[in-house]
Amino acid sequence: MAHAARLNSVVDSLTKAPRNIQFPTENGHLKSVSEIFGENVFSLKVMGNMLPKPVFKNFIKQLKGNETLDKGTADAIAHAVKVWAIQRGATHFTHWFQPVNDSTAEKHDSFLTLKSSYVNGFEEVTAIDTFSGSQLLQSEPDASSFPSGGMRTTFEARGYTVWDTKSPMFVQDGPHGTAILYIPSVFISYNGEALDEKSVLLRSAEVLNKVCVEVLNLIEPKDEETPRTKRVNSTLGTEQEYFLIDRALYTLRPDLKITGRTLLGGLPPRHQQLEDHYFGKIPTRVLAAISEVEYELARLGVPIKTRHNEVAPAQFEVAPIFEESMLAVDHNMLTMDTIHRVAHRHKLKVLFHEKPFRGVNGSGKHCNWSLSTDRGDNLLDPSSKPESNLRFLLFLAAILQAVYEHGDLLRAGIASASNDHRLGAQEAPPGIISAFLGSHLNEVLDAVEEGREVNMQATAHFEQVRVKGTVLDLKVASLPNISRDLTDRNRTSPFAFTGNKFEFRAAGSKQSPSFPVTLLNSAVASVLGRVRDALIKQKGDKEVASEEDQLAVIRQFIKSSKPVRFEGDNYSDEWVAEAERRGLANIKKSPEAFQRLLRPENAAMLNATGVFSEAELHSRFHILMEKYCKDVTIEAQTLLTMVQQQVMPAAFAYRKELAEAASRMKDIGVDSSPELVLLNQLTPIVSAMQSSSTELTTLLDKLNAVDDIPQLAQASSEQILPAMDKLRASADELERLVADKCWPFPKYTELFFNI
């Protein structure tokens, strides 16, 4: 029966009619992306056109932090957005927030209100659509059912979602031609503690903005023609990797449905070793799905820029244009949700797990992070001569110092049971957080530290020099020369400078980028505070710091952060030994990483910046530890169920078939040694699998009595996962030997190559 279901799924994937949608046209021509971009977003432009000018002016002041939002302004915005949303088919609204579970949450409320009046003593009920300022500003979901890490108890259920005014509202399609108004929100407890990902991200952005502006004011002379910087934002571009597989085959894999990854299964003869999938032709059904994803996201104002095949079979990536970090996080969560929904329409299933298939590359979420001013300046743009760009060097040195001092904290920000399978697996950065700059910038920093001229011979081998790089002569007359960046890429580095930004490559594909970006913002803000203090001390009575003052501070931080800079192969054993000599932490597993949240230096920094209170930090620690334990336990129980209820019966049935065949052969005088050889191969494997299954069951029963969550997390990492690997090894060996018709699950070959 299982084999028939597998065959039917494969045949269906090859014969089903493709899904077609009609893209919008005008005068017989397809509309461009720019024409539909943001049409479902209640943007500042739309708001400005719909609100009275004084009301809109008050809202802008609130956005800039100059005023609180008064009731009149809130009511006016609520009325305007209600009218706008209903015109687009909206029947409900929801405060859309991001609890600490790597997903989003929403509760839909109708615009419908019943108004009563009394005529001749009888009640007359009239249905009307209403939406007030108070409804816009906040809602009250049950806070007891979301992760709180002990800050809330079950009987303390009150929590609040509060409109995040910096992230625009939008409408998404609902059922039967209707729509839903989404209000991006933060989620806090009754006492104001953060219960979500966004609250702490917003705090870190404000702290970072304040100190960046203070530093800039110390190094930039006052100029009446050029206004001083009033705001600095961290910017973010998230490269989202994922797998797409046939949905019918997915439904036949309990492990994928329950845990997001395959808990057993061996590689086919061909997978990614030919290196022919990366940037290859996107399969037709996948391209149709991704195209529809891009269309929906464009209407939501999400600027998807690239799409391509990734390294592993059935693996893909989409990446957006950079945006302000808070908005970029919202847009990444929307991107994941949209891929999920649209894939379903195309009879596909998206897998965001960091390692859904053993033996091939896993998926990450590369976070490209930088700093940008309200004048459009990228503070990490090195310009053509970075050695004389003191502003760039000042911020670069501060960021390197932050990564050096709080690298273990950044490692905690990307830790999870699922990402542990990917990190350090010759496809993703290891557990040692270091920074890569490239030979040119390394030479620049060394020269500045040593007070000498930059040795161009050490970094460039081309005569023609262009802005921000060099010229590559391709030695073919018909091909033009191309510009080369100042730095090469280092795919093994967890935190690599890539031209005008840092690429934090270690983040997992399934997680929200909010937490790692929050920690990075906080660490950088903390160090910039010391940079500010050093500049004030260095400049003395001068209005702004001189070049000599700035260089003195830059040299100080270049020198102290030097151990975190590494240009070589982060996978090498030599680097592990070298990193230990430099004092860099090598954190291989999540339970150890989570402990680093509470390291006194990290906790003090997060408390001092105001990003996390002590209670909130301990809450986050317990949430992450508890989730790790639950994830591993669910995987172990799922593996046991699959082995005991499906793999073992399949092996027993096949052994019986072989035994009966051998007996019949013997009865008719035919040599039955081939059947007996295979039967004898299977027997010890089945016995080993039974033994491993018993061991894992006993271990789970034993650990079920452990109440200490950190202790349980450690045991899950050191005992349960190895026991699962041992059980899987036997099951995978059986998959290789048991007849395909007897095997109960779709194999990697079917999952990889039927899209």
PDB file of N, CA and C in Angstrom, residues 578-628:
ATOM      1  N   GLU A 578      44.153  27.817  16.399  1.00  0.00           N
ATOM      2  CA  GLU A 578      44.524  29.223  16.423  1.00  0.00           C
ATOM      3  C   GLU A 578      43.478  30.058  17.167  1.00  0.00           C
ATOM      4  N   ALA A 579      42.195  29.754  16.939  1.00  0.00           N
ATOM      5  CA  ALA A 579      41.123  30.490  17.615  1.00  0.00           C
ATOM      6  C   ALA A 579      41.208  30.314  19.130  1.00  0.00           C
ATOM      7  N   GLU A 580      41.558  29.119  19.556  1.00  0.00           N
ATOM      8  CA  GLU A 580      41.709  28.875  20.996  1.00  0.00           C
ATOM      9  C   GLU A 580      42.844  29.717  21.562  1.00  0.00           C
ATOM     10  N   ARG A 581      43.955  29.822  20.808  1.00  0.00           N
ATOM     11  CA  ARG A 581      45.070  30.650  21.263  1.00  0.00           C
ATOM     12  C   ARG A 581      44.674  32.128  21.357  1.00  0.00           C
ATOM     13  N   ARG A 582      43.762  32.544  20.470  1.00  0.00           N
ATOM     14  CA  ARG A 582      43.312  33.941  20.470  1.00  0.00           C
ATOM     15  C   ARG A 582      42.242  34.214  21.529  1.00  0.00           C
ATOM     16  N   GLY A 583      41.761  33.178  22.163  1.00  0.00           N
ATOM     17  CA  GLY A 583      40.736  33.358  23.181  1.00  0.00           C
ATOM     18  C   GLY A 583      39.324  33.425  22.642  1.00  0.00           C
ATOM     19  N   LEU A 584      39.110  32.923  21.405  1.00  0.00           N
ATOM     20  CA  LEU A 584      37.772  32.924  20.814  1.00  0.00           C
ATOM     21  C   LEU A 584      37.039  31.643  21.186  1.00  0.00           C
ATOM     22  N   ALA A 585      35.785  31.778  21.544  1.00  0.00           N
ATOM     23  CA  ALA A 585      34.999  30.615  21.968  1.00  0.00           C
ATOM     24  C   ALA A 585      34.655  29.736  20.773  1.00  0.00           C
ATOM     25  N   ASN A 586      34.712  28.436  20.978  1.00  0.00           N
ATOM     26  CA  ASN A 586      34.296  27.465  19.968  1.00  0.00           C
ATOM     27  C   ASN A 586      33.086  26.726  20.520  1.00  0.00           C
ATOM     28  N   ILE A 587      31.900  27.201  20.158  1.00  0.00           N
ATOM     29  CA  ILE A 587      30.653  26.687  20.727  1.00  0.00           C
ATOM     30  C   ILE A 587      29.996  25.783  19.699  1.00  0.00           C
ATOM     31  N   LYS A 588      29.954  24.498  19.978  1.00  0.00           N
ATOM     32  CA  LYS A 588      29.487  23.528  18.988  1.00  0.00           C
ATOM     33  C   LYS A 588      28.004  23.200  19.118  1.00  0.00           C
ATOM     34  N   LYS A 589      27.444  23.314  20.298  1.00  0.00           N
ATOM     35  CA  LYS A 589      26.067  22.892  20.516  1.00  0.00           C
ATOM     36  C   LYS A 589      25.247  24.009  21.165  1.00  0.00           C
ATOM     37  N   SER A 590      23.958  23.973  20.923  1.00  0.00           N
ATOM     38  CA  SER A 590      23.068  25.036  21.384  1.00  0.00           C
ATOM     39  C   SER A 590      22.994  25.194  22.893  1.00  0.00           C
ATOM     40  N   PRO A 591      22.905  24.120  23.698  1.00  0.00           N
ATOM     41  CA  PRO A 591      22.819  24.337  25.150  1.00  0.00           C
ATOM     42  C   PRO A 591      23.973  25.185  25.687  1.00  0.00           C
ATOM     43  N   GLU A 592      25.179  24.961  25.173  1.00  0.00           N
ATOM     44  CA  GLU A 592      26.309  25.786  25.598  1.00  0.00           C
ATOM     45  C   GLU A 592      26.136  27.215  25.104  1.00  0.00           C
ATOM     46  N   ALA A 593      25.625  27.367  23.877  1.00  0.00           N
ATOM     47  CA  ALA A 593      25.423  28.713  23.325  1.00  0.00           C
ATOM     48  C   ALA A 593      24.409  29.492  24.152  1.00  0.00           C
ATOM     49  N   PHE A 594      23.323  28.847  24.536  1.00  0.00           N
ATOM     50  CA  PHE A 594      22.296  29.544  25.318  1.00  0.00           C
ATOM     51  C   PHE A 594      22.856  30.042  26.650  1.00  0.00           C
ATOM     52  N   GLN A 595      23.759  29.279  27.231  1.00  0.00           N
ATOM     53  CA  GLN A 595      24.352  29.695  28.504  1.00  0.00           C
ATOM     54  C   GLN A 595      25.086  31.023  28.360  1.00  0.00           C
ATOM     55  N   ARG A 596      25.591  31.308  27.155  1.00  0.00           N
ATOM     56  CA  ARG A 596      26.344  32.536  26.940  1.00  0.00           C
ATOM     57  C   ARG A 596      25.464  33.782  27.014  1.00  0.00           C
ATOM     58  N   LEU A 597      24.149  33.611  26.898  1.00  0.00           N
ATOM     59  CA  LEU A 597      23.257  34.751  27.094  1.00  0.00           C
ATOM     60  C   LEU A 597      23.414  35.337  28.493  1.00  0.00           C
ATOM     61  N   LEU A 598      23.712  34.464  29.437  1.00  0.00           N
ATOM     62  CA  LEU A 598      23.790  34.882  30.841  1.00  0.00           C
ATOM     63  C   LEU A 598      25.226  35.120  31.296  1.00  0.00           C
ATOM     64  N   ARG A 599      26.197  35.008  30.382  1.00  0.00           N
ATOM     65  CA  ARG A 599      27.570  35.353  30.778  1.00  0.00           C
ATOM     66  C   ARG A 599      27.561  36.780  31.303  1.00  0.00           C
ATOM     67  N   PRO A 600      28.168  37.040  32.456  1.00  0.00           N
ATOM     68  CA  PRO A 600      28.043  38.357  33.099  1.00  0.00           C
ATOM     69  C   PRO A 600      28.311  39.537  32.176  1.00  0.00           C
ATOM     70  N   GLU A 601      29.337  39.435  31.319  1.00  0.00           N
ATOM     71  CA  GLU A 601      29.648  40.555  30.420  1.00  0.00           C
ATOM     72  C   GLU A 601      28.541  40.778  29.398  1.00  0.00           C
ATOM     73  N   ASN A 602      27.954  39.690  28.885  1.00  0.00           N
ATOM     74  CA  ASN A 602      26.863  39.820  27.923  1.00  0.00           C
ATOM     75  C   ASN A 602      25.597  40.342  28.589  1.00  0.00           C
ATOM     76  N   ALA A 603      25.257  39.770  29.732  1.00  0.00           N
ATOM     77  CA  ALA A 603      24.050  40.197  30.445  1.00  0.00           C
ATOM     78  C   ALA A 603      24.149  41.658  30.861  1.00  0.00           C
ATOM     79  N   ALA A 604      25.337  42.056  31.342  1.00  0.00           N
ATOM     80  CA  ALA A 604      25.518  43.451  31.763  1.00  0.00           C
ATOM     81  C   ALA A 604      25.348  44.398  30.586  1.00  0.00           C
ATOM     82  N   MET A 605      25.879  44.024  29.427  1.00  0.00           N
ATOM     83  CA  MET A 605      25.751  44.875  28.243  1.00  0.00           C
ATOM     84  C   MET A 605      24.290  45.010  27.823  1.00  0.00           C
ATOM     85  N   LEU A 606      23.566  43.907  27.779  1.00  0.00           N
ATOM     86  CA  LEU A 606      22.165  43.950  27.353  1.00  0.00           C
ATOM     87  C   LEU A 606      21.299  44.708  28.356  1.00  0.00           C
ATOM     88  N   ASN A 607      21.615  44.591  29.626  1.00  0.00           N
ATOM     89  CA  ASN A 607      20.889  45.354  30.651  1.00  0.00           C
ATOM     90  C   ASN A 607      21.220  46.829  30.572  1.00  0.00           C
ATOM     91  N   ALA A 608      22.512  47.159  30.396  1.00  0.00           N
ATOM     92  CA  ALA A 608      22.944  48.554  30.369  1.00  0.00           C
ATOM     93  C   ALA A 608      22.377  49.305  29.170  1.00  0.00           C
ATOM     94  N   THR A 609      22.264  48.635  28.050  1.00  0.00           N
ATOM     95  CA  THR A 609      21.692  49.289  26.861  1.00  0.00           C
ATOM     96  C   THR A 609      20.178  49.418  26.964  1.00  0.00           C
ATOM     97  N   GLY A 610      19.562  48.663  27.866  1.00  0.00           N
ATOM     98  CA  GLY A 610      18.115  48.717  28.018  1.00  0.00           C
ATOM     99  C   GLY A 610      17.364  47.846  27.030  1.00  0.00           C
ATOM    100  N   VAL A 611      18.088  47.010  26.296  1.00  0.00           N
ATOM    101  CA  VAL A 611      17.428  46.158  25.301  1.00  0.00           C
ATOM    102  C   VAL A 611      16.703  44.995  25.976  1.00  0.00           C
ATOM    103  N   PHE A 612      17.332  44.403  26.984  1.00  0.00           N
ATOM    104  CA  PHE A 612      16.709  43.344  27.768  1.00  0.00           C
ATOM    105  C   PHE A 612      16.812  43.708  29.246  1.00  0.00           C
ATOM    106  N   SER A 613      15.721  43.561  29.961  1.00  0.00           N
ATOM    107  CA  SER A 613      15.812  43.611  31.417  1.00  0.00           C
ATOM    108  C   SER A 613      16.357  42.277  31.894  1.00  0.00           C
ATOM    109  N   GLU A 614      16.749  42.212  33.156  1.00  0.00           N
ATOM    110  CA  GLU A 614      17.264  40.957  33.692  1.00  0.00           C
ATOM    111  C   GLU A 614      16.218  39.859  33.598  1.00  0.00           C
ATOM    112  N   ALA A 615      14.958  40.207  33.898  1.00  0.00           N
ATOM    113  CA  ALA A 615      13.883  39.212  33.835  1.00  0.00           C
ATOM    114  C   ALA A 615      13.653  38.748  32.402  1.00  0.00           C
ATOM    115  N   GLU A 616      13.693  39.679  31.456  1.00  0.00           N
ATOM    116  CA  GLU A 616      13.471  39.326  30.048  1.00  0.00           C
ATOM    117  C   GLU A 616      14.589  38.444  29.512  1.00  0.00           C
ATOM    118  N   LEU A 617      15.818  38.709  29.929  1.00  0.00           N
ATOM    119  CA  LEU A 617      16.943  37.909  29.452  1.00  0.00           C
ATOM    120  C   LEU A 617      16.865  36.485  29.994  1.00  0.00           C
ATOM    121  N   HIS A 618      16.547  36.350  31.277  1.00  0.00           N
ATOM    122  CA  HIS A 618      16.382  35.007  31.834  1.00  0.00           C
ATOM    123  C   HIS A 618      15.192  34.295  31.195  1.00  0.00           C
ATOM    124  N   SER A 619      14.164  35.047  30.879  1.00  0.00           N
ATOM    125  CA  SER A 619      13.016  34.464  30.200  1.00  0.00           C
ATOM    126  C   SER A 619      13.421  33.908  28.838  1.00  0.00           C
ATOM    127  N   ARG A 620      14.177  34.696  28.074  1.00  0.00           N
ATOM    128  CA  ARG A 620      14.618  34.244  26.749  1.00  0.00           C
ATOM    129  C   ARG A 620      15.504  33.004  26.877  1.00  0.00           C
ATOM    130  N   PHE A 621      16.380  32.995  27.851  1.00  0.00           N
ATOM    131  CA  PHE A 621      17.237  31.834  28.090  1.00  0.00           C
ATOM    132  C   PHE A 621      16.400  30.577  28.330  1.00  0.00           C
ATOM    133  N   HIS A 622      15.387  30.676  29.182  1.00  0.00           N
ATOM    134  CA  HIS A 622      14.565  29.503  29.499  1.00  0.00           C
ATOM    135  C   HIS A 622      13.694  29.090  28.315  1.00  0.00           C
ATOM    136  N   ILE A 623      13.199  30.061  27.552  1.00  0.00           N
ATOM    137  CA  ILE A 623      12.406  29.727  26.361  1.00  0.00           C
ATOM    138  C   ILE A 623      13.241  28.925  25.373  1.00  0.00           C
ATOM    139  N   LEU A 624      14.458  29.385  25.111  1.00  0.00           N
ATOM    140  CA  LEU A 624      15.318  28.720  24.136  1.00  0.00           C
ATOM    141  C   LEU A 624      15.735  27.335  24.615  1.00  0.00           C
ATOM    142  N   MET A 625      16.082  27.224  25.896  1.00  0.00           N
ATOM    143  CA  MET A 625      16.459  25.922  26.449  1.00  0.00           C
ATOM    144  C   MET A 625      15.292  24.932  26.376  1.00  0.00           C
ATOM    145  N   GLU A 626      14.118  25.397  26.771  1.00  0.00           N
ATOM    146  CA  GLU A 626      12.955  24.517  26.788  1.00  0.00           C
ATOM    147  C   GLU A 626      12.566  24.092  25.375  1.00  0.00           C
ATOM    148  N   LYS A 627      12.638  25.015  24.440  1.00  0.00           N
ATOM    149  CA  LYS A 627      12.310  24.670  23.048  1.00  0.00           C
ATOM    150  C   LYS A 627      13.294  23.642  22.501  1.00  0.00           C
ATOM    151  N   TYR A 628      14.558  23.799  22.843  1.00  0.00           N
ATOM    152  CA  TYR A 628      15.560  22.829  22.396  1.00  0.00           C
ATOM    153  C   TYR A 628      15.198  21.432  22.900  1.00  0.00           C
TER     154      TYR A 628
END
